[in-house]
Amino acid sequence: MPKTYSQLYERIISFENLYLAYCDARRGRRYRGDVLQFHRNHEEALLDLHESLKARTWEPDPYREFLNITEVKRRIIHAPSFRDRVVHHALANVTRPLFEKKYIFDSYATIKGKGTHKAVYRVQEFLRRASASWGTVYVLQCDISKYYPNIDHDVLMEQVKRTIRDK
C-alpha cells in the first residue's frame, strides 16, 4: 500500500513557506511589472495572501492570455498572476518531494539537480548506445495537441489522492 500524507495545508500556507515561494517565483522575473508591483509591498501582500489562505477565501485570479511567438510553433499561453504563482510555488515546495520519489529516473523537468542539460546528455547517451547496436537511429519529435487542457481532472485527482489525503 502506498504511503499517503495528510495535514499538509498548514505547512503550505505558513508565512515562511510563502516567503520562500515568493523568492522562487520572482527568480528570473524581478523586473517585470507585476513582480515589481508585488515586491513594492511584498510583506503586506504575503500577509494578506497568508490570511486569505488561512481563512480559505483565496481564489485564483483569471489567467493572462498571450501569444508566444518566440518558438517555431506559435502557442497561446495562459499565465497565472504573480500572486497565484507564489501560491503554486508554496504548494510545490511541500508536495513536490512527495511525488518525486515516485517518478522514474528519467524524469527531468523541474527536478532539483536535473533539468534540460542533463536530459539532453541522457538522450545523447541512449542515441549512442542505440546506434552502436543497430546502426542508423531515427528520433520522432512530436507534440500532443492541447494535452494539459484535456487532462481528465477526475483521474488526476484520484492519482493525487494516492499520495495526499488532505482535501
mmCIF file of N, CA and C in Angstrom, residues 37-104:
data_model
loop_
_atom_site.group_PDB
_atom_site.id
_atom_site.type_symbol
_atom_site.label_atom_id
_atom_site.label_comp_id
_atom_site.label_asym_id
_atom_site.label_seq_id
_atom_site.Cartn_x
_atom_site.Cartn_y
_atom_site.Cartn_z
ATOM 1 N N GLN A 37 5.422 45.287 -8.834
ATOM 2 C CA GLN A 37 4.253 45.783 -8.098
ATOM 3 C C GLN A 37 4.042 44.974 -6.815
ATOM 4 N N PHE A 38 4.157 43.649 -6.902
ATOM 5 C CA PHE A 38 4.006 42.789 -5.723
ATOM 6 C C PHE A 38 5.144 43.068 -4.735
ATOM 7 N N HIS A 39 6.366 43.232 -5.276
ATOM 8 C CA HIS A 39 7.552 43.425 -4.441
ATOM 9 C C HIS A 39 7.477 44.733 -3.643
ATOM 10 N N ARG A 40 6.838 45.732 -4.207
ATOM 11 C CA ARG A 40 6.774 47.040 -3.557
ATOM 12 C C ARG A 40 6.267 46.924 -2.122
ATOM 13 N N ASN A 41 5.266 46.089 -1.893
ATOM 14 C CA ASN A 41 4.721 45.861 -0.544
ATOM 15 C C ASN A 41 4.643 44.367 -0.286
ATOM 16 N N HIS A 42 5.736 43.657 -0.548
ATOM 17 C CA HIS A 42 5.684 42.190 -0.524
ATOM 18 C C HIS A 42 5.333 41.612 0.841
ATOM 19 N N GLU A 43 5.790 42.217 1.918
ATOM 20 C CA GLU A 43 5.460 41.671 3.240
ATOM 21 C C GLU A 43 3.956 41.765 3.498
ATOM 22 N N GLU A 44 3.385 42.911 3.181
ATOM 23 C CA GLU A 44 1.943 43.088 3.350
ATOM 24 C C GLU A 44 1.173 42.168 2.403
ATOM 25 N N ALA A 45 1.636 42.063 1.166
ATOM 26 C CA ALA A 45 0.979 41.195 0.179
ATOM 27 C C ALA A 45 1.036 39.736 0.623
ATOM 28 N N LEU A 46 2.178 39.314 1.183
ATOM 29 C CA LEU A 46 2.308 37.935 1.662
ATOM 30 C C LEU A 46 1.433 37.694 2.893
ATOM 31 N N LEU A 47 1.344 38.675 3.780
ATOM 32 C CA LEU A 47 0.464 38.542 4.947
ATOM 33 C C LEU A 47 -0.999 38.449 4.507
ATOM 34 N N ASP A 48 -1.391 39.285 3.534
ATOM 35 C CA ASP A 48 -2.763 39.213 3.007
ATOM 36 C C ASP A 48 -3.020 37.852 2.370
ATOM 37 N N LEU A 49 -2.050 37.376 1.610
ATOM 38 C CA LEU A 49 -2.186 36.070 0.967
ATOM 39 C C LEU A 49 -2.294 34.970 2.023
ATOM 40 N N HIS A 50 -1.447 35.046 3.046
ATOM 41 C CA HIS A 50 -1.485 34.071 4.135
ATOM 42 C C HIS A 50 -2.856 34.073 4.815
ATOM 43 N N GLU A 51 -3.383 35.261 5.103
ATOM 44 C CA GLU A 51 -4.677 35.360 5.776
ATOM 45 C C GLU A 51 -5.802 34.796 4.908
ATOM 46 N N SER A 52 -5.780 35.092 3.608
ATOM 47 C CA SER A 52 -6.857 34.576 2.742
ATOM 48 C C SER A 52 -6.745 33.060 2.585
ATOM 49 N N LEU A 53 -5.533 32.528 2.567
ATOM 50 C CA LEU A 53 -5.358 31.069 2.509
ATOM 51 C C LEU A 53 -5.795 30.428 3.824
ATOM 52 N N LYS A 54 -5.451 31.076 4.924
ATOM 53 C CA LYS A 54 -5.824 30.551 6.242
ATOM 54 C C LYS A 54 -7.344 30.540 6.413
ATOM 55 N N ALA A 55 -8.000 31.601 5.937
ATOM 56 C CA ALA A 55 -9.461 31.697 6.032
ATOM 57 C C ALA A 55 -10.147 30.888 4.919
ATOM 58 N N ARG A 56 -9.346 30.350 4.022
ATOM 59 C CA ARG A 56 -9.839 29.560 2.875
ATOM 60 C C ARG A 56 -10.760 30.384 1.970
ATOM 61 N N THR A 57 -10.412 31.668 1.833
ATOM 62 C CA THR A 57 -11.171 32.552 0.944
ATOM 63 C C THR A 57 -10.392 32.885 -0.328
ATOM 64 N N TRP A 58 -9.148 32.432 -0.423
ATOM 65 C CA TRP A 58 -8.328 32.704 -1.611
ATOM 66 C C TRP A 58 -8.950 32.048 -2.832
ATOM 67 N N GLU A 59 -8.998 32.798 -3.907
ATOM 68 C CA GLU A 59 -9.407 32.262 -5.198
ATOM 69 C C GLU A 59 -8.391 32.725 -6.224
ATOM 70 N N PRO A 60 -8.052 31.870 -7.187
ATOM 71 C CA PRO A 60 -7.075 32.280 -8.195
ATOM 72 C C PRO A 60 -7.607 33.412 -9.069
ATOM 73 N N ASP A 61 -6.707 34.276 -9.491
ATOM 74 C CA ASP A 61 -7.055 35.351 -10.418
ATOM 75 C C ASP A 61 -7.251 34.746 -11.810
ATOM 76 N N PRO A 62 -7.928 35.474 -12.703
ATOM 77 C CA PRO A 62 -8.044 34.977 -14.078
ATOM 78 C C PRO A 62 -6.654 34.880 -14.724
ATOM 79 N N TYR A 63 -6.479 33.904 -15.596
ATOM 80 C CA TYR A 63 -5.210 33.751 -16.292
ATOM 81 C C TYR A 63 -5.062 34.848 -17.338
ATOM 82 N N ARG A 64 -3.810 35.283 -17.544
ATOM 83 C CA ARG A 64 -3.486 36.248 -18.589
ATOM 84 C C ARG A 64 -3.171 35.437 -19.840
ATOM 85 N N GLU A 65 -3.791 35.773 -20.943
ATOM 86 C CA GLU A 65 -3.610 35.013 -22.181
ATOM 87 C C GLU A 65 -2.789 35.833 -23.166
ATOM 88 N N PHE A 66 -1.774 35.195 -23.775
ATOM 89 C CA PHE A 66 -0.978 35.889 -24.789
ATOM 90 C C PHE A 66 -0.422 34.865 -25.774
ATOM 91 N N LEU A 67 0.019 35.362 -26.914
ATOM 92 C CA LEU A 67 0.568 34.518 -27.963
ATOM 93 C C LEU A 67 2.078 34.486 -27.833
ATOM 94 N N ASN A 68 2.646 33.295 -27.697
ATOM 95 C CA ASN A 68 4.089 33.134 -27.621
ATOM 96 C C ASN A 68 4.610 32.986 -29.049
ATOM 97 N N ILE A 69 5.388 33.971 -29.493
ATOM 98 C CA ILE A 69 5.916 33.925 -30.858
ATOM 99 C C ILE A 69 7.415 33.680 -30.886
ATOM 100 N N THR A 70 8.005 33.328 -29.741
ATOM 101 C CA THR A 70 9.451 33.122 -29.702
ATOM 102 C C THR A 70 9.840 31.718 -30.156
ATOM 103 N N GLU A 71 8.905 30.777 -30.147
ATOM 104 C CA GLU A 71 9.200 29.418 -30.577
ATOM 105 C C GLU A 71 8.788 29.248 -32.035
ATOM 106 N N VAL A 72 9.227 28.169 -32.642
ATOM 107 C CA VAL A 72 8.881 27.882 -34.026
ATOM 108 C C VAL A 72 7.360 27.758 -34.156
ATOM 109 N N LYS A 73 6.771 27.024 -33.240
ATOM 110 C CA LYS A 73 5.328 26.845 -33.256
ATOM 111 C C LYS A 73 4.707 27.891 -32.330
ATOM 112 N N ARG A 74 3.833 28.704 -32.871
ATOM 113 C CA ARG A 74 3.170 29.716 -32.050
ATOM 114 C C ARG A 74 2.185 29.035 -31.110
ATOM 115 N N ARG A 75 2.163 29.491 -29.871
ATOM 116 C CA ARG A 75 1.281 28.904 -28.870
ATOM 117 C C ARG A 75 0.563 29.993 -28.104
ATOM 118 N N ILE A 76 -0.673 29.705 -27.749
ATOM 119 C CA ILE A 76 -1.396 30.602 -26.847
ATOM 120 C C ILE A 76 -1.041 30.164 -25.436
ATOM 121 N N ILE A 77 -0.530 31.090 -24.663
ATOM 122 C CA ILE A 77 -0.098 30.818 -23.297
ATOM 123 C C ILE A 77 -1.132 31.387 -22.335
ATOM 124 N N HIS A 78 -1.461 30.612 -21.327
ATOM 125 C CA HIS A 78 -2.343 31.069 -20.251
ATOM 126 C C HIS A 78 -1.478 31.143 -18.995
ATOM 127 N N ALA A 79 -1.195 32.358 -18.550
ATOM 128 C CA ALA A 79 -0.264 32.555 -17.437
ATOM 129 C C ALA A 79 -0.992 33.053 -16.189
ATOM 130 N N PRO A 80 -0.655 32.477 -15.043
ATOM 131 C CA PRO A 80 -1.266 32.954 -13.790
ATOM 132 C C PRO A 80 -0.673 34.296 -13.370
ATOM 133 N N SER A 81 -1.385 34.996 -12.520
ATOM 134 C CA SER A 81 -0.865 36.245 -11.949
ATOM 135 C C SER A 81 0.343 35.905 -11.072
ATOM 136 N N PHE A 82 1.145 36.907 -10.757
ATOM 137 C CA PHE A 82 2.315 36.658 -9.913
ATOM 138 C C PHE A 82 1.883 36.157 -8.535
ATOM 139 N N ARG A 83 0.817 36.726 -8.005
ATOM 140 C CA ARG A 83 0.294 36.305 -6.697
ATOM 141 C C ARG A 83 -0.043 34.806 -6.718
ATOM 142 N N ASP A 84 -0.671 34.358 -7.784
ATOM 143 C CA ASP A 84 -1.017 32.947 -7.906
ATOM 144 C C ASP A 84 0.220 32.075 -8.101
ATOM 145 N N ARG A 85 1.223 32.620 -8.773
ATOM 146 C CA ARG A 85 2.482 31.868 -8.929
ATOM 147 C C ARG A 85 3.127 31.622 -7.564
ATOM 148 N N VAL A 86 2.996 32.581 -6.661
ATOM 149 C CA VAL A 86 3.522 32.402 -5.299
ATOM 150 C C VAL A 86 2.806 31.217 -4.644
ATOM 151 N N VAL A 87 1.487 31.146 -4.798
ATOM 152 C CA VAL A 87 0.725 30.033 -4.225
ATOM 153 C C VAL A 87 1.163 28.716 -4.868
ATOM 154 N N HIS A 88 1.369 28.710 -6.188
ATOM 155 C CA HIS A 88 1.817 27.496 -6.879
ATOM 156 C C HIS A 88 3.156 27.017 -6.315
ATOM 157 N N HIS A 89 4.073 27.957 -6.129
ATOM 158 C CA HIS A 89 5.393 27.592 -5.580
ATOM 159 C C HIS A 89 5.273 27.098 -4.139
ATOM 160 N N ALA A 90 4.392 27.717 -3.352
ATOM 161 C CA ALA A 90 4.205 27.283 -1.963
ATOM 162 C C ALA A 90 3.677 25.850 -1.926
ATOM 163 N N LEU A 91 2.739 25.556 -2.793
ATOM 164 C CA LEU A 91 2.187 24.201 -2.886
ATOM 165 C C LEU A 91 3.264 23.214 -3.328
ATOM 166 N N ALA A 92 4.027 23.597 -4.339
ATOM 167 C CA ALA A 92 5.078 22.711 -4.857
ATOM 168 C C ALA A 92 6.186 22.475 -3.833
ATOM 169 N N ASN A 93 6.542 23.494 -3.050
ATOM 170 C CA ASN A 93 7.597 23.327 -2.039
ATOM 171 C C ASN A 93 7.301 22.172 -1.100
ATOM 172 N N VAL A 94 6.035 22.003 -0.757
ATOM 173 C CA VAL A 94 5.647 20.974 0.210
ATOM 174 C C VAL A 94 5.327 19.647 -0.467
ATOM 175 N N THR A 95 4.658 19.698 -1.624
ATOM 176 C CA THR A 95 4.187 18.447 -2.244
ATOM 177 C C THR A 95 5.160 17.818 -3.231
ATOM 178 N N ARG A 96 6.020 18.618 -3.869
ATOM 179 C CA ARG A 96 6.937 18.070 -4.873
ATOM 180 C C ARG A 96 7.763 16.890 -4.349
ATOM 181 N N PRO A 97 8.367 16.996 -3.162
ATOM 182 C CA PRO A 97 9.170 15.865 -2.678
ATOM 183 C C PRO A 97 8.358 14.568 -2.504
ATOM 184 N N LEU A 98 7.075 14.699 -2.220
ATOM 185 C CA LEU A 98 6.233 13.516 -2.034
ATOM 186 C C LEU A 98 6.029 12.777 -3.353
ATOM 187 N N PHE A 99 5.960 13.524 -4.441
ATOM 188 C CA PHE A 99 5.730 12.919 -5.749
ATOM 189 C C PHE A 99 7.035 12.518 -6.441
ATOM 190 N N GLU A 100 8.109 13.288 -6.244
ATOM 191 C CA GLU A 100 9.371 12.988 -6.929
ATOM 192 C C GLU A 100 9.894 11.599 -6.599
ATOM 193 N N LYS A 101 9.613 11.121 -5.395
ATOM 194 C CA LYS A 101 10.039 9.772 -5.007
ATOM 195 C C LYS A 101 9.439 8.717 -5.933
ATOM 196 N N LYS A 102 8.293 9.037 -6.522
ATOM 197 C CA LYS A 102 7.560 8.071 -7.335
ATOM 198 C C LYS A 102 7.898 8.162 -8.824
ATOM 199 N N TYR A 103 8.657 9.181 -9.225
ATOM 200 C CA TYR A 103 8.984 9.368 -10.637
ATOM 201 C C TYR A 103 10.000 8.335 -11.104
ATOM 202 N N ILE A 104 9.981 8.062 -12.401
ATOM 203 C CA ILE A 104 11.026 7.219 -12.973
ATOM 204 C C ILE A 104 12.326 8.020 -12.982
#
